[in-house]
mmCIF file of C-alpha atoms and ligand atoms in Angstrom:
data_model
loop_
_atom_site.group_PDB
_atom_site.id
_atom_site.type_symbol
_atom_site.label_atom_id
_atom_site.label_comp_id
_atom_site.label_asym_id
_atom_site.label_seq_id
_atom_site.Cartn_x
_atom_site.Cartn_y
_atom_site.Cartn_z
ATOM 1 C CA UNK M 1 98.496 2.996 9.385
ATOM 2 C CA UNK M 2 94.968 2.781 7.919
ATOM 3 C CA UNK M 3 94.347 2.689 4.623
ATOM 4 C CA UNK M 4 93.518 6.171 4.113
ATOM 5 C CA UNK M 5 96.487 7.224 6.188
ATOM 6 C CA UNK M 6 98.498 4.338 3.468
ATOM 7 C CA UNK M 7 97.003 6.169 0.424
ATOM 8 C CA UNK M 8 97.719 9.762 1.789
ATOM 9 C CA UNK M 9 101.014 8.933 2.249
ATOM 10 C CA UNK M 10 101.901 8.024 -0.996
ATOM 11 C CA UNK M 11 99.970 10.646 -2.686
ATOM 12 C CA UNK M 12 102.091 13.232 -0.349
ATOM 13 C CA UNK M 13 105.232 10.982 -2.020
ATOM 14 C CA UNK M 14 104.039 11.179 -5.603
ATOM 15 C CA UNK M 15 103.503 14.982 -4.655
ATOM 16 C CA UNK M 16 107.507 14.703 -3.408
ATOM 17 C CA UNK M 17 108.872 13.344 -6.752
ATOM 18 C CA UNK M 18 108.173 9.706 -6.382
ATOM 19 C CA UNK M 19 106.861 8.563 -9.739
ATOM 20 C CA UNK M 20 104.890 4.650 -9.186
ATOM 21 C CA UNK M 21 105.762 2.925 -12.682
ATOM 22 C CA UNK M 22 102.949 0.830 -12.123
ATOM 23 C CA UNK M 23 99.475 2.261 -12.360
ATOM 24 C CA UNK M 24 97.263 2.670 -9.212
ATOM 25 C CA UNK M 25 93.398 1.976 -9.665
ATOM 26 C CA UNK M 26 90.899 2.544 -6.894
ATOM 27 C CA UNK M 27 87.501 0.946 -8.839
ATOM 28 C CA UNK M 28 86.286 -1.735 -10.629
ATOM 29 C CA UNK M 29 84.929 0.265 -12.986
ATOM 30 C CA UNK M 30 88.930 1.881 -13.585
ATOM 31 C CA UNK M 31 90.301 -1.787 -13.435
ATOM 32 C CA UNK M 32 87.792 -3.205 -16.135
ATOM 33 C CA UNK M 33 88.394 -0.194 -18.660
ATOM 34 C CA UNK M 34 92.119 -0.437 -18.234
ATOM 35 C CA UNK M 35 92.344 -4.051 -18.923
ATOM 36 C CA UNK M 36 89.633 -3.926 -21.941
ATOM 37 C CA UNK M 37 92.094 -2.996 -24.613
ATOM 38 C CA UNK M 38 94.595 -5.407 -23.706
ATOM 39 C CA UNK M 39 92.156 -8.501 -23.312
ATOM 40 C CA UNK M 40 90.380 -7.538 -27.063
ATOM 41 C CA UNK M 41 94.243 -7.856 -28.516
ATOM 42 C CA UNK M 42 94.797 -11.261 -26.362
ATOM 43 C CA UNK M 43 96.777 -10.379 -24.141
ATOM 44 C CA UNK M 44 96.683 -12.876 -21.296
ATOM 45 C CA UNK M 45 95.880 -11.469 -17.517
ATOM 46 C CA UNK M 46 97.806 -12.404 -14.157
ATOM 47 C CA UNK M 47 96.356 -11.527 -10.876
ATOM 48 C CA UNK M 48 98.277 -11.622 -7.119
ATOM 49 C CA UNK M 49 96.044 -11.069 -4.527
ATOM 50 C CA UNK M 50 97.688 -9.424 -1.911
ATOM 51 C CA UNK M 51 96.630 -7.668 1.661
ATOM 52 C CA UNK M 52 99.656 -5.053 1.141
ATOM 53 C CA UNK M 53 103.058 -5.015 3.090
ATOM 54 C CA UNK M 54 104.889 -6.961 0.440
ATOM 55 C CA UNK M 55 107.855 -8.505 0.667
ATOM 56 C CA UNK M 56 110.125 -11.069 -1.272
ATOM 57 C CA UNK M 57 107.372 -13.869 -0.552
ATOM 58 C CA UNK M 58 105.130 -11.280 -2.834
ATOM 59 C CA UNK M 59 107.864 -10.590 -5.522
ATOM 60 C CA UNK M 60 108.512 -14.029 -6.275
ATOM 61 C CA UNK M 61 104.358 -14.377 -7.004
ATOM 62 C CA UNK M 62 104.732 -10.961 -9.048
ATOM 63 C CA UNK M 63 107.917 -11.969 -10.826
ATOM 64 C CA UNK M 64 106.191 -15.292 -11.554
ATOM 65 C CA UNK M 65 103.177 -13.510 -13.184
ATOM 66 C CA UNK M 66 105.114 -11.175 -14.891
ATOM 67 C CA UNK M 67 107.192 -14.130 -16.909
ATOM 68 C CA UNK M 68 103.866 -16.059 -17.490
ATOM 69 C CA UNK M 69 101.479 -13.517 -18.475
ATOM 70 C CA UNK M 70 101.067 -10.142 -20.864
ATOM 71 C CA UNK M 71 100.144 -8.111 -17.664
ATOM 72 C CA UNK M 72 100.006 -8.559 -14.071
ATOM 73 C CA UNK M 73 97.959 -6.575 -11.590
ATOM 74 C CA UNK M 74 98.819 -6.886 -7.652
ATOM 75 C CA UNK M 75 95.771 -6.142 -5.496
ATOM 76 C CA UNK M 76 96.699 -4.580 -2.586
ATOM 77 C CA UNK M 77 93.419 -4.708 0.169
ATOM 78 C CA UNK M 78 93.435 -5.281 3.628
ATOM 79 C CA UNK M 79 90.434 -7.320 3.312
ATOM 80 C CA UNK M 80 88.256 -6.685 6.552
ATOM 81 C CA UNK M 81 85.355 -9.799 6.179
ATOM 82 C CA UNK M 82 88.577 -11.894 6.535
ATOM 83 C CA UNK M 83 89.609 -11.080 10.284
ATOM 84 C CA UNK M 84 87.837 -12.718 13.055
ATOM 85 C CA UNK M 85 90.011 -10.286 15.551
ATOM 86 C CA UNK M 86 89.141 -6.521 15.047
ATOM 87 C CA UNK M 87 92.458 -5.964 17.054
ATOM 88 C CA UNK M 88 94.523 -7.945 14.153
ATOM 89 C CA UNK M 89 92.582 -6.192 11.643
ATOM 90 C CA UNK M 90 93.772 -2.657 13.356
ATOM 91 C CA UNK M 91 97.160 -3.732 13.963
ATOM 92 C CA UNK M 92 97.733 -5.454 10.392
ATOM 93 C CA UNK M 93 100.892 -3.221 8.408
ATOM 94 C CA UNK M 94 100.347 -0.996 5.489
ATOM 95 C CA UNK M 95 103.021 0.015 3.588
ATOM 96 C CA UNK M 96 101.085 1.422 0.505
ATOM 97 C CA UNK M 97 104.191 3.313 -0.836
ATOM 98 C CA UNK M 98 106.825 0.827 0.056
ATOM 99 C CA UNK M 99 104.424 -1.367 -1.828
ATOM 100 C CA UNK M 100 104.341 0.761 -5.026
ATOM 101 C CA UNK M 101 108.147 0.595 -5.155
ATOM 102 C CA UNK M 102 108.383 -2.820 -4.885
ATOM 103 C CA UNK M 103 106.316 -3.317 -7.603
ATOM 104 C CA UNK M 104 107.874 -1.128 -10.106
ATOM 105 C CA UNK M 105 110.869 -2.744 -9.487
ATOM 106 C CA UNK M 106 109.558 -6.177 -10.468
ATOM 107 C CA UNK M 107 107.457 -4.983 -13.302
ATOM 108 C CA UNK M 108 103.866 -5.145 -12.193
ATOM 109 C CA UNK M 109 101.809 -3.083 -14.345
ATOM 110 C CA UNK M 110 98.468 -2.060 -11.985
ATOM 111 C CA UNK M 111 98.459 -2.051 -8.473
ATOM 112 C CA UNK M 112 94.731 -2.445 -7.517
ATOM 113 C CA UNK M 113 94.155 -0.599 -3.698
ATOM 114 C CA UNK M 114 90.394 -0.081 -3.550
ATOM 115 C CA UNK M 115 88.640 1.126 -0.387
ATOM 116 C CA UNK M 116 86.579 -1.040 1.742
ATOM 117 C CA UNK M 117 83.019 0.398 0.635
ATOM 118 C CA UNK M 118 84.486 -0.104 -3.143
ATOM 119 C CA UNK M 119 84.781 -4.083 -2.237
ATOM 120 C CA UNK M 120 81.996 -4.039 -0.011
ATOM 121 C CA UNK M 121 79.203 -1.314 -1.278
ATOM 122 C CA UNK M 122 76.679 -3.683 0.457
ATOM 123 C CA UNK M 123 77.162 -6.108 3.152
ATOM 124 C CA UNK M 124 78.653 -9.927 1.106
ATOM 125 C CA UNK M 125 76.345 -12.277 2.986
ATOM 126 C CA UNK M 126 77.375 -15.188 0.817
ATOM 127 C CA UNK M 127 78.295 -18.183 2.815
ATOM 128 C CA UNK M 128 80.573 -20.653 1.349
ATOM 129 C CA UNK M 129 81.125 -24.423 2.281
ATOM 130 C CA UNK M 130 84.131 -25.795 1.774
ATOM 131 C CA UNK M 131 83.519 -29.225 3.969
ATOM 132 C CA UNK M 132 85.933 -30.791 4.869
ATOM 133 C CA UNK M 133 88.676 -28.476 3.957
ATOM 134 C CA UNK M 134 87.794 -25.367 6.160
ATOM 135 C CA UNK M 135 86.654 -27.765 9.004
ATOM 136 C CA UNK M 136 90.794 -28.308 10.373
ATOM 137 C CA UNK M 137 93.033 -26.261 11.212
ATOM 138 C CA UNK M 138 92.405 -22.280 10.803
ATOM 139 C CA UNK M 139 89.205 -23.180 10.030
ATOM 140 C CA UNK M 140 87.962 -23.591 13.927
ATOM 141 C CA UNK M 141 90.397 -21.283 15.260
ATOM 142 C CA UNK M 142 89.424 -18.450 12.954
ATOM 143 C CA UNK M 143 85.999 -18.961 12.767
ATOM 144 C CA UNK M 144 84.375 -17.401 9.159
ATOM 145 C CA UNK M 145 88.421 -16.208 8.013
ATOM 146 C CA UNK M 146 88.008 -18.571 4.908
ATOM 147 C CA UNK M 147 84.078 -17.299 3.967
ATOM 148 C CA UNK M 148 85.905 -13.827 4.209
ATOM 149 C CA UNK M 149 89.105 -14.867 2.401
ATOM 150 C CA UNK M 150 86.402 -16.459 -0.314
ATOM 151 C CA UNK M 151 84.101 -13.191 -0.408
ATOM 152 C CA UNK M 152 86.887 -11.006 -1.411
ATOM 153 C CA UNK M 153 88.956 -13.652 -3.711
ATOM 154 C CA UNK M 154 85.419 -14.638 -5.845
ATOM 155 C CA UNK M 155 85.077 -10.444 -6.099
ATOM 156 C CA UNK M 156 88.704 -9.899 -7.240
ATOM 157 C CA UNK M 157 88.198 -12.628 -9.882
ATOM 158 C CA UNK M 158 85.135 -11.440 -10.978
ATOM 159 C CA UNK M 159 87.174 -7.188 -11.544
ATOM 160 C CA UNK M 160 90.292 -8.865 -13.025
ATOM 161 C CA UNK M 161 88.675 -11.832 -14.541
ATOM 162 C CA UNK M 162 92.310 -13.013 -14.871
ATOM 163 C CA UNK M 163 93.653 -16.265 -16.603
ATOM 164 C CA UNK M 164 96.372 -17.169 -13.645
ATOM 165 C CA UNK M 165 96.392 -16.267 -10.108
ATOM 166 C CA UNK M 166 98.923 -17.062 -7.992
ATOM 167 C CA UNK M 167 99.194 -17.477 -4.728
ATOM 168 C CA UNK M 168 101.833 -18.675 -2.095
ATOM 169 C CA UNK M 169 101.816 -22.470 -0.470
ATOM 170 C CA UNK M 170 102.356 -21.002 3.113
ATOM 171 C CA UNK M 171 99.196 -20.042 3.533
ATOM 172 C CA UNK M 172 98.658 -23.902 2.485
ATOM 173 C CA UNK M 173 94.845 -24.346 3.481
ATOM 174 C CA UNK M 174 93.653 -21.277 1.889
ATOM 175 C CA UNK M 175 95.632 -22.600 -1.158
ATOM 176 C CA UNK M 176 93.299 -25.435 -0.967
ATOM 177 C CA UNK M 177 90.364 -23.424 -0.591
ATOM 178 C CA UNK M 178 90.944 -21.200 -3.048
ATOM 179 C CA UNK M 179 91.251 -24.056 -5.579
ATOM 180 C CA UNK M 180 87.873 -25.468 -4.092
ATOM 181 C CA UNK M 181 86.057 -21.903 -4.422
ATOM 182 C CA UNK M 182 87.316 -21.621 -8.422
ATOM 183 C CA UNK M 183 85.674 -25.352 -8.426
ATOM 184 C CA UNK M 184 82.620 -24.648 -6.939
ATOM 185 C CA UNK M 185 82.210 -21.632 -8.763
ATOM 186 C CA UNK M 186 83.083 -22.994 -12.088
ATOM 187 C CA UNK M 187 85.219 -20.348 -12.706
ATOM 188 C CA UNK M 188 87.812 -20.266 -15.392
ATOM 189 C CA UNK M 189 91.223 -19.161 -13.768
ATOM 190 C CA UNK M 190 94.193 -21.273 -13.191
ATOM 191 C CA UNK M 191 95.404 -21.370 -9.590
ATOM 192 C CA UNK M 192 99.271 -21.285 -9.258
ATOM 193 C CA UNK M 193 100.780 -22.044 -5.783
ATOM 194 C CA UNK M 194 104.024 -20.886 -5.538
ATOM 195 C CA UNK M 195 106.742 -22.536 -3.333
ATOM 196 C CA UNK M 196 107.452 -20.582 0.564
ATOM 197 C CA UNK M 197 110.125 -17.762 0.911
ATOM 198 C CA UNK M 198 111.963 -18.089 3.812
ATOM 199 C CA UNK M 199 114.967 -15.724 5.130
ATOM 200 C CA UNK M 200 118.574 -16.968 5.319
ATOM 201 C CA UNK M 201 117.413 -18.307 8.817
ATOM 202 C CA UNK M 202 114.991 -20.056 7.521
ATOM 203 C CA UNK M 203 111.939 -18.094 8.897
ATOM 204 C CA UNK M 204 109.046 -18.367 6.245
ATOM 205 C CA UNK M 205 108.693 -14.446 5.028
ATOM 206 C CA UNK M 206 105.084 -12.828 6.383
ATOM 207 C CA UNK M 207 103.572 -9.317 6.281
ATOM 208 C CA UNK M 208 103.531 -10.430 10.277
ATOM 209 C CA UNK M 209 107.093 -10.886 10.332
ATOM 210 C CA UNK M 210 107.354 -6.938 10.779
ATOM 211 C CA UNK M 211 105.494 -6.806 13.950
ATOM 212 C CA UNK M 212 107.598 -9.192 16.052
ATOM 213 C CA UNK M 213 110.076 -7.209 18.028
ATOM 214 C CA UNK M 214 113.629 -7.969 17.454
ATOM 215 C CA UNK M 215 114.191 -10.422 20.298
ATOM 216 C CA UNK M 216 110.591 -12.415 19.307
ATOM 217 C CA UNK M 217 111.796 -12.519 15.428
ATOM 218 C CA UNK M 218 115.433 -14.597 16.387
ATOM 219 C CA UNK M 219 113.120 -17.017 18.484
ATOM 220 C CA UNK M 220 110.695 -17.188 15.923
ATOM 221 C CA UNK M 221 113.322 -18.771 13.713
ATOM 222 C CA UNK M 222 113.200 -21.873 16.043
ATOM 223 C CA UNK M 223 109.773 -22.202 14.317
ATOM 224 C CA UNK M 224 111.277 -23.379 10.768
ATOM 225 C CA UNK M 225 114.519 -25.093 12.156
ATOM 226 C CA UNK M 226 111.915 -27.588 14.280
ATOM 227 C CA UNK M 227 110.422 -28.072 11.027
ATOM 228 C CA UNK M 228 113.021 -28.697 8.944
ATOM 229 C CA UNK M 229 114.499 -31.362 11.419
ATOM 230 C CA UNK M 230 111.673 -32.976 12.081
ATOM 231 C CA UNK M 231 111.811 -34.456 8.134
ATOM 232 C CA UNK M 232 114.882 -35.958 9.578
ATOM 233 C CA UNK M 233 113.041 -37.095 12.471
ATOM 234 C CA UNK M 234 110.425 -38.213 10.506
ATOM 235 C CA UNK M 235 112.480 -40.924 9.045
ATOM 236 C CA UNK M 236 113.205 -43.202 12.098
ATOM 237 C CA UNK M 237 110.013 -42.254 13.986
ATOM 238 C CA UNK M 238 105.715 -43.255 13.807
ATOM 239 C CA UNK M 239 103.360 -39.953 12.181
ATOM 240 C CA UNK M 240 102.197 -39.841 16.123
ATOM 241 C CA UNK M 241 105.537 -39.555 17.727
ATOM 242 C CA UNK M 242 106.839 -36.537 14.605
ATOM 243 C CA UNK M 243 103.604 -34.490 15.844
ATOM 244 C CA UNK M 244 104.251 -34.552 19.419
ATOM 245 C CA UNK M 245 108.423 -34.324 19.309
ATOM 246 C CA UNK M 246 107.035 -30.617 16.525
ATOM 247 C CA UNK M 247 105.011 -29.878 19.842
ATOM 248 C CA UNK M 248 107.144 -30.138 22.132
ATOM 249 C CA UNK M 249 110.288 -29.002 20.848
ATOM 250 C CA UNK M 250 108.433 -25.823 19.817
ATOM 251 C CA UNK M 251 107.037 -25.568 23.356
ATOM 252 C CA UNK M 252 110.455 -25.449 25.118
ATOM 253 C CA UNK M 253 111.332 -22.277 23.535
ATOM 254 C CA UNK M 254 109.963 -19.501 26.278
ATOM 255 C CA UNK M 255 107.469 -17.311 24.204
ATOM 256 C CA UNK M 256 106.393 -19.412 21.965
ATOM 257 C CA UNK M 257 103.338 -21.789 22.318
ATOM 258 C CA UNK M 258 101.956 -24.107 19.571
ATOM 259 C CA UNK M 259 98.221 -23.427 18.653
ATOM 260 C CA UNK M 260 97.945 -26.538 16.381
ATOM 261 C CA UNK M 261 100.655 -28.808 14.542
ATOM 262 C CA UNK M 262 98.456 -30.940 11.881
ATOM 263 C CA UNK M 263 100.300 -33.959 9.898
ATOM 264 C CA UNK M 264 97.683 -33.686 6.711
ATOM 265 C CA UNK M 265 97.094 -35.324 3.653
ATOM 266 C CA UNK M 266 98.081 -32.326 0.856
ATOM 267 C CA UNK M 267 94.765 -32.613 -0.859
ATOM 268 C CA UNK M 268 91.938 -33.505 1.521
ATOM 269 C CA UNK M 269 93.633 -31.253 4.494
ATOM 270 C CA UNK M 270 92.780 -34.288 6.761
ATOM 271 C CA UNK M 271 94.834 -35.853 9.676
ATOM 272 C CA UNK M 272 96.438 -38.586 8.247
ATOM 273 C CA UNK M 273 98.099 -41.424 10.885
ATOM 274 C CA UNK M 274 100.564 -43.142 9.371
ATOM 275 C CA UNK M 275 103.031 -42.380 7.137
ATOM 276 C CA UNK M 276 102.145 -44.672 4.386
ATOM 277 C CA UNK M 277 98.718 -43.234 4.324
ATOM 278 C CA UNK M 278 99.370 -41.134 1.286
ATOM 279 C CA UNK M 279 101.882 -40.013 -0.827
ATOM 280 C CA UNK M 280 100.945 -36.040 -0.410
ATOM 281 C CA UNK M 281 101.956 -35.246 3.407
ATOM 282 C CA UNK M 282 102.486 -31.996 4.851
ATOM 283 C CA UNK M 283 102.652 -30.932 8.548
ATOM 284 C CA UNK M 284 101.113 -27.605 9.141
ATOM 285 C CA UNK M 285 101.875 -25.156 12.291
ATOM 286 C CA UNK M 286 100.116 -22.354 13.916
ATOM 287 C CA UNK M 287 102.357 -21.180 16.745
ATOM 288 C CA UNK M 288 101.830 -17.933 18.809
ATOM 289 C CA UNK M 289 104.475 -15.252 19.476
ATOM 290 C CA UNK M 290 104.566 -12.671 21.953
ATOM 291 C CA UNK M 291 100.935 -10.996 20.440
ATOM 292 C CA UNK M 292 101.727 -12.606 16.959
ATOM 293 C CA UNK M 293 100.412 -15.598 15.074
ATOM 294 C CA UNK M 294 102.236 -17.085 12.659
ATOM 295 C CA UNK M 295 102.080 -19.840 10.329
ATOM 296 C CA UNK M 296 104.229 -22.336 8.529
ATOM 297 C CA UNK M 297 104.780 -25.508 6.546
ATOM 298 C CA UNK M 298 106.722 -28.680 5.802
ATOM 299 C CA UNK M 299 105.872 -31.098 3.509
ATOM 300 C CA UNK M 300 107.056 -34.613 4.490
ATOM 301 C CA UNK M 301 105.875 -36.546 1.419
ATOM 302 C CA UNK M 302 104.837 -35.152 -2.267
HETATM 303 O O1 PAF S 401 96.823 -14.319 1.561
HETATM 304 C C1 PAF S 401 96.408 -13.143 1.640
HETATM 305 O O2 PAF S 401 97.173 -12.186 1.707
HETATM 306 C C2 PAF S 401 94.913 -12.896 1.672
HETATM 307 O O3 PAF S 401 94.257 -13.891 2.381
HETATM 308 C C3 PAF S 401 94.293 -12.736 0.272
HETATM 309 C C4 PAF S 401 94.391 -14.015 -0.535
HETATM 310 C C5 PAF S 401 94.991 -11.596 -0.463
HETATM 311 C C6 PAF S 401 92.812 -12.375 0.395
HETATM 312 O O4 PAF S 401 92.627 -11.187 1.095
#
């Protein structure tokens, strides 16, 4: 569904009888003027950025912001500078009125959905540099996704101008990056990563998730499960030998294939050998099934 198709839809609900608790804004402008009165009395600002299709991954953020902070606005943008596949970009779920429901029921009080010539009235050519954080891992294989991810993060902090934003650890290296952009930028929000949701199977809760058919989301579980017992691997076995046995296991399930499986340091992002080489490790996995990529996480040491 495209966004104007997303934004139809739940006008045509709202026109049904479904009331959104939570406020919907379209513009900056909107967004600034509705958050002016509560910023002159004090009141403290939490932002989630979000690219719609929420699920309990997203409520745990928006519950999170909600207990830490007077009011909490959700954006809700498929952001398009962000995709280095137009077909992912077409393909990516929106769920605008699902969205709206969720939110009331966790107590979000704007959801900001603005349309892509709002964001982008003029082409961003800004060009970040995150060296050597965006040089590993999704950095190569989605070439310009974290200059995009960037362009549209710096713009929503410069509408909500919030005092938290929160954002969840399995999406680990943008995490990172997002923590390096507020540096670079000398910007004033606080960056909260929030611990992975996963399902009762352990599968780490996407937006994605929904496109897998039923037959590629039970073998997607084997994703997490390798994970997880590859901490117990982990403690009998070198760095080296924990990569490959990730690989491989992951490899033997037919219809799923391993992009990358990174053992990292947690801070720098880079490859780290041994196990005593610092005390922040986490092993990050890009691993392709059927047409869809997913992502997850482990962390070894912290
Ligand atoms: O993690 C996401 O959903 C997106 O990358 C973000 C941070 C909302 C920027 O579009």
């Amino acid at each position: 569904m495209t966004y104007f198709a997303g934004l139809y839809a739940l006008q045509h609900a709202v026109k049904a009888g479904y009331s959104a608790m939570v406020k919907i804004i379209t513009t900056v402008r909107e967004l600034k003027a509705a958050l002016e009165d509560g910023r002159m009395a004090g009141k403290t600002v939490g932002l989630v950025p979000t690219m719609g299709a929420l699920h309990e991954g997203h409520a745990s953020l928006v519950r999170r912001s909600v207990a830490e902070n007077d009011i909490t606005v959700v954006s809700d943008f498929v952001n398009p500078t962000q995709f280095n596949d137009k077909n992912d970009l077409k393909n990516y779920p929106r769920t605008m009125e699902a969205d709206c429901r969720l939110l009331d029921s966790v107590g979000a009080q704007y959801v900001f959905a603005p349309s892509v010539e709002e964001m982008y009235p003029e082409p961003d050519t800004r060009q970040f540099d995150f060296t050597p954080l965006d040089k590993v891992m999704e950095g190569p294989n989605r070439p310009g996704h974290f200059n995009g991810v960037a362009q549209i993060v710096s713009k929503l902090f410069y509408a909500v101008e919030p005092d938290r934003a929160y954002f969840g650890e399995k999406d680990f290296q943008q995490l990172a990056i997002i923590r390096e952009m507020v540096r670079q930028l000398g910007l004033k929000v606080e960056i909260v990563g929030c611990p992975i949701v996963r399902e009762e199977d352990g599968m780490a809760l996407s937006s994605r998730n929904t496109l897998l058919s039923k037959a590629e989301r039970k073998l997607a579980a084997n994703i997490s499960h390798t994970l997880f017992e590859s901490r117990i691997y982990a403690r009998r076995h070198t760095l080296a030998s924990t990569r490959q046995y990730v690989i491989d296991t992951i490899n033997s399930f037919d219809g799923l294939e391993v992009e990358y499986y990174e053992i990292v340091d947690g801070n720098t992002l880079q490859p780290v050998s041994h196990w005593d080489e610092s005390s922040y490790i986490v092993g990050c996995v890009t691993v392709h099934c059927g047409k869809v990529r997913l992502i997850d996480n482990i962390k070894y040491k912290e």
